[in-house]
PDB file of C-alpha atoms and ligand atoms in Angstrom:
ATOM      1  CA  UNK A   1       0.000   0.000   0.000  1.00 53.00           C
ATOM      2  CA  UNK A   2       1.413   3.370  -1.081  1.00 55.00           C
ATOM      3  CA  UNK A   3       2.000   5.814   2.162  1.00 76.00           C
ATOM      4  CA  UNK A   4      -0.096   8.976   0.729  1.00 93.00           C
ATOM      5  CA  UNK A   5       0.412  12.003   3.254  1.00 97.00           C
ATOM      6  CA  UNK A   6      -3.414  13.271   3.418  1.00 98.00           C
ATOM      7  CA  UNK A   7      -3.612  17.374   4.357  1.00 98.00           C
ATOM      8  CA  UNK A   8      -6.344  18.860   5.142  1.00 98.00           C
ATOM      9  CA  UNK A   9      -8.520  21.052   6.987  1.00 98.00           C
ATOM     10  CA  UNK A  10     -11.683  23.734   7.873  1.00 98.00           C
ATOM     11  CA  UNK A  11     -13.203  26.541   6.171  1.00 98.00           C
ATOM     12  CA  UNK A  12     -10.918  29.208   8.189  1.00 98.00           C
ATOM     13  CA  UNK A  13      -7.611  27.334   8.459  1.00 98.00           C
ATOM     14  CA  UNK A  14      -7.513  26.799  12.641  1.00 98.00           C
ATOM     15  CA  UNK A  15      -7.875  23.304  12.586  1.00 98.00           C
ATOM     16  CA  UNK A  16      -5.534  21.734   9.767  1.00 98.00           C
ATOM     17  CA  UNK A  17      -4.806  18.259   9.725  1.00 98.00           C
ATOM     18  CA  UNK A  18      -2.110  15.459   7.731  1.00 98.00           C
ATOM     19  CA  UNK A  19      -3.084  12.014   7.580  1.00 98.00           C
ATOM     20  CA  UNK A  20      -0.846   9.280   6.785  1.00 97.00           C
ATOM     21  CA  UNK A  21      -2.738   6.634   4.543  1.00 94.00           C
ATOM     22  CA  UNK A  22      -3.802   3.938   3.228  1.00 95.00           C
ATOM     23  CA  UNK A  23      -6.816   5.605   3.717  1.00 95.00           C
ATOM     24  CA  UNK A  24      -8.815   2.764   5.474  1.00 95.00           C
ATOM     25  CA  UNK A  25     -12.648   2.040   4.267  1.00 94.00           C
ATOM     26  CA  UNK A  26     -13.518   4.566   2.474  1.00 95.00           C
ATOM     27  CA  UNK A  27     -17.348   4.863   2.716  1.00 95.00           C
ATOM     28  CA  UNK A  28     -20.318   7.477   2.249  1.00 95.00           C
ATOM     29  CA  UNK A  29     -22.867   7.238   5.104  1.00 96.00           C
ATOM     30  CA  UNK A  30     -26.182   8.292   4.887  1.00 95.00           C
ATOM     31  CA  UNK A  31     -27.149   8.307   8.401  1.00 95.00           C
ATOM     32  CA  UNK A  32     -29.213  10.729  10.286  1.00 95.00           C
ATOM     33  CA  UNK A  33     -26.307  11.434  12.595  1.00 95.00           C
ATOM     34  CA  UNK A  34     -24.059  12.232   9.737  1.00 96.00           C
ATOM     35  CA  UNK A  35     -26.623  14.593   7.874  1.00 97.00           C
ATOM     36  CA  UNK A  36     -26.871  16.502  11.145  1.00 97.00           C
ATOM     37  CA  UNK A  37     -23.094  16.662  11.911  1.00 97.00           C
ATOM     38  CA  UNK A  38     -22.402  17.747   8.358  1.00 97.00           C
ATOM     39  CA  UNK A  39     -26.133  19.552   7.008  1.00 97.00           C
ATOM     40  CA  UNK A  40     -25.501  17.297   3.631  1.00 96.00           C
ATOM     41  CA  UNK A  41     -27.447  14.310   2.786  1.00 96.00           C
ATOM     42  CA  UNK A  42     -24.531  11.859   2.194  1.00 96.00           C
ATOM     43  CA  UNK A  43     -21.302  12.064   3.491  1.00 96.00           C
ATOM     44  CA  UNK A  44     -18.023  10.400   2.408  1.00 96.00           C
ATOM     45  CA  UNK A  45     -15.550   9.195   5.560  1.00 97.00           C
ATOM     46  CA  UNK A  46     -12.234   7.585   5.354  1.00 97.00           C
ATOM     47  CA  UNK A  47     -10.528   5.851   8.746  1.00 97.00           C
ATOM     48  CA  UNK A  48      -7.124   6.363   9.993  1.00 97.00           C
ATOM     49  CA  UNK A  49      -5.159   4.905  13.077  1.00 97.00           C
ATOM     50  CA  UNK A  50      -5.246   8.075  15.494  1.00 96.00           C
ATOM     51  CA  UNK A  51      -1.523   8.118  15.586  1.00 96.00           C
ATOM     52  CA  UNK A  52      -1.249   8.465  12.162  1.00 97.00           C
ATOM     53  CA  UNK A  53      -2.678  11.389  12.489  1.00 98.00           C
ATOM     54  CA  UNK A  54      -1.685  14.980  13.025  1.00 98.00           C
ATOM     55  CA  UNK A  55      -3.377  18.506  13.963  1.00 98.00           C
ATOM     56  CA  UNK A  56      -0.902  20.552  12.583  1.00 98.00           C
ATOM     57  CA  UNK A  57      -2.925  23.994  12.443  1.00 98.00           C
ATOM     58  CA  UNK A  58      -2.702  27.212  15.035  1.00 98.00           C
ATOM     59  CA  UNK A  59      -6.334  25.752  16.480  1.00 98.00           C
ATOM     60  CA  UNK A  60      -4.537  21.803  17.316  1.00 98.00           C
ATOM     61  CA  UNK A  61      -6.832  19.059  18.183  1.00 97.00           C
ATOM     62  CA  UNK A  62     -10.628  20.303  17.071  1.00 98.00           C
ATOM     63  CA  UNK A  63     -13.487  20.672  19.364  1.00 98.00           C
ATOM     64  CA  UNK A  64     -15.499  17.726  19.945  1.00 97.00           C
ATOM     65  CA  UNK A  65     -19.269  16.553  20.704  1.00 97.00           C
ATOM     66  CA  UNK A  66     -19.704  13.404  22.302  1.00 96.00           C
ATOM     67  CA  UNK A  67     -22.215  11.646  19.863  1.00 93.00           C
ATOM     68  CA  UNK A  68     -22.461   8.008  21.004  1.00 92.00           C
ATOM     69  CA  UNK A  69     -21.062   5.226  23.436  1.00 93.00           C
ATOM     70  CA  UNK A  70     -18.217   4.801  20.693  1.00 92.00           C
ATOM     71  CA  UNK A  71     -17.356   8.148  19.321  1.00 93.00           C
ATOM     72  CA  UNK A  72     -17.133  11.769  19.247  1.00 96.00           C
ATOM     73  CA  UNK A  73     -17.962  14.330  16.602  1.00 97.00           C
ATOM     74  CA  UNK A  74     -15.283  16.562  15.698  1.00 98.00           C
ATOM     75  CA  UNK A  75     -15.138  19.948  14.294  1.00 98.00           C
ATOM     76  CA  UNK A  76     -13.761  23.599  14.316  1.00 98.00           C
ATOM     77  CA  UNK A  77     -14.458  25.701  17.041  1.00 98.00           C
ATOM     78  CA  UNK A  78     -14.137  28.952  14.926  1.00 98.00           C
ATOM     79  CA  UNK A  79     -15.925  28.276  11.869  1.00 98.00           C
ATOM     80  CA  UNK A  80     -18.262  25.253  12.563  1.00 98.00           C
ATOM     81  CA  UNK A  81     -16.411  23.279   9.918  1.00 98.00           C
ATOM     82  CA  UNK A  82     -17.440  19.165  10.502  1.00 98.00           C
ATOM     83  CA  UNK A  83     -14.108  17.532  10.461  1.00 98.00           C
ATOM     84  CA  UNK A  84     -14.788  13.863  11.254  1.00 98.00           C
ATOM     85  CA  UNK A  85     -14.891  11.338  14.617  1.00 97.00           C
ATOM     86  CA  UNK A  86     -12.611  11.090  16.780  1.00 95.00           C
ATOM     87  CA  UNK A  87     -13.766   7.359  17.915  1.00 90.00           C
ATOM     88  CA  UNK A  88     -12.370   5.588  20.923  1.00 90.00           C
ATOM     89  CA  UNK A  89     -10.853   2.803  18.395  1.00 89.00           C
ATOM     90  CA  UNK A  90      -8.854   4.130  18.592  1.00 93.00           C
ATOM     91  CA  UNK A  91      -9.365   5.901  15.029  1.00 96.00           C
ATOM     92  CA  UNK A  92      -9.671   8.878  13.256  1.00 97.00           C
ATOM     93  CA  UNK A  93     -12.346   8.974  10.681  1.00 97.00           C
ATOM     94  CA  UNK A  94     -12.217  11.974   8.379  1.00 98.00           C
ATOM     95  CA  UNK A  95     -14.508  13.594   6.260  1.00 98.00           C
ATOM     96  CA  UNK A  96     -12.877  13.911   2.847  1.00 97.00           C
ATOM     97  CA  UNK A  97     -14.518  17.229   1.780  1.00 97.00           C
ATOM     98  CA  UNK A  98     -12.296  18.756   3.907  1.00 98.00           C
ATOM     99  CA  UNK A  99      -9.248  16.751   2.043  1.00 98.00           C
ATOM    100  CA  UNK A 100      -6.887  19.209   0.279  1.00 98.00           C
ATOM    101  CA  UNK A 101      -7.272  16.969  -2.870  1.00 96.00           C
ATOM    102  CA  UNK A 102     -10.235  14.581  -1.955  1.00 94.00           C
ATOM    103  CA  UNK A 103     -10.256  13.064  -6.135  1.00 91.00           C
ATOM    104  CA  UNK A 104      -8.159  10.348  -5.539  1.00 91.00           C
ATOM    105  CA  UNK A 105      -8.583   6.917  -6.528  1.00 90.00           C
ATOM    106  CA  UNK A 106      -7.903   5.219  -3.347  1.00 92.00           C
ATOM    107  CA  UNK A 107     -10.865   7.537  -1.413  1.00 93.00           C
ATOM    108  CA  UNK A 108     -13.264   6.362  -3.628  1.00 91.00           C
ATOM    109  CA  UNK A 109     -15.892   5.048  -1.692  1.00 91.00           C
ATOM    110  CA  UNK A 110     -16.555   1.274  -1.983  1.00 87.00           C
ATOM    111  CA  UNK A 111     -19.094   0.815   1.181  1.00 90.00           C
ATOM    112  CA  UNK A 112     -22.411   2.724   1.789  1.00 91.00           C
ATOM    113  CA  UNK A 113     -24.231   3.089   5.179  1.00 93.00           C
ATOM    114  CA  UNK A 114     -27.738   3.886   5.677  1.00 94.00           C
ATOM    115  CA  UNK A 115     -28.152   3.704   1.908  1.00 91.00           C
ATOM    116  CA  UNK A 116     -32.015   3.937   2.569  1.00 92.00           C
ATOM    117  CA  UNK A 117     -31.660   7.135   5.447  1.00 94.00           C
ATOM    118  CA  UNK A 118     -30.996   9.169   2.244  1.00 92.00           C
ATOM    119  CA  UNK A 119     -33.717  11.673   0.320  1.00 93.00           C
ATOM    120  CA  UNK A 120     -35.082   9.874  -2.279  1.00 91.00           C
ATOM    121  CA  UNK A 121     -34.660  12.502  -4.535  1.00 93.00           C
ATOM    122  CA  UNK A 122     -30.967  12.200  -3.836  1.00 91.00           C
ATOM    123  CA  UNK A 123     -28.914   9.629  -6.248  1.00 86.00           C
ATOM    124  CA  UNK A 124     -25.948   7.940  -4.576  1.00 78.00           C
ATOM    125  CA  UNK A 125     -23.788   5.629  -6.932  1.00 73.00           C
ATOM    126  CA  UNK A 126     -24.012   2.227  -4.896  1.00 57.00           C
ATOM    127  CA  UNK A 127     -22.226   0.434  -7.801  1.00 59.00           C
ATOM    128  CA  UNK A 128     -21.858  -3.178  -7.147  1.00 48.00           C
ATOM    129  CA  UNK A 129     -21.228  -3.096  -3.420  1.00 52.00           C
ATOM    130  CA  UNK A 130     -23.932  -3.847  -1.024  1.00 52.00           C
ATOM    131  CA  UNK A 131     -24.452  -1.740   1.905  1.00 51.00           C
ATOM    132  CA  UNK A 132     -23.225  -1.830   5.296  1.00 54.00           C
ATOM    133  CA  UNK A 133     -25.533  -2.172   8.235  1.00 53.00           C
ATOM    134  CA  UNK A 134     -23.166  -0.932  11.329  1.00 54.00           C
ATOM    135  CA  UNK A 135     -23.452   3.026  12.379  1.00 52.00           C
ATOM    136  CA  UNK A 136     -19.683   3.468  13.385  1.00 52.00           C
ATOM    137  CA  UNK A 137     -19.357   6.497  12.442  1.00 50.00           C
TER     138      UNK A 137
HETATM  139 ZN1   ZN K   1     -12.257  26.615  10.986  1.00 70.02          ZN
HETATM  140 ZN1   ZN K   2     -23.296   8.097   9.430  1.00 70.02          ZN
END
């Protein structure tokens, strides 16, 4: 697996981040908690070992919001940017809208969660994969 250095980071630059891949499972999840944490219908995640990650912005770690028994929502506490989870893994997950350059092969999404939470008006390309039934996220 190739060792891709992931930046990233928030609308206003406090809370920057560098993952070190392979990006682990990358996956969209349609789940209510997700639309909530992010306002978008769908969102796309990709895991990371939490040492393998690194706040390197002025802000450091980002703010976080408890959001179940396993994990915490994280985002910036200056502009409201959703970052990811911060579960008790322990892993990172990120959101990879925030990814400096998030068209890359290898985060192309190959699970889906909560396929059926999503408007129906909204078209999500399941391709051949079935979805995934566990809310980890
Ligand atoms: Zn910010
Ligand atoms: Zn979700």
């Amino acid at each position: 697996m190739t060792e891709t250095i992931y930046g990233g980071g928030c609308l206003c630059g406090w809370i920057r981040y560098e993952a070190i891949g392979p990006a682990d499972n990358p996956h969209t999840c349609s789940c209510r908690q997700c639309q909530r944490h992010t306002g978008a219908p769908t969102t796309v995640w990709a895991a990371f070992p939490r040492d393998r990650v690194r706040w390197n912005g002025p802000g450091g770690a980002p703010a976080t919001f408890r959001s179940s028994d396993i994990t915490s929502r994280a985002f910036c506490p200056r502009c409201g940017s959703s970052i990811g989870a911060i579960d008790d893994a322990p892993t990172i997950e990120l959101l990879i809208g925030g990814f400096d350059q998030p068209d890359q092969a290898a985060l192309r999404p190959r699970a889906h969660s909560f396929v059926d939470r999503r408007p129906g008006w909204w078209h999500l390309d399941t391709g051949a994969v079935e979805p995934e039934a566990d809310e980890t996220t």
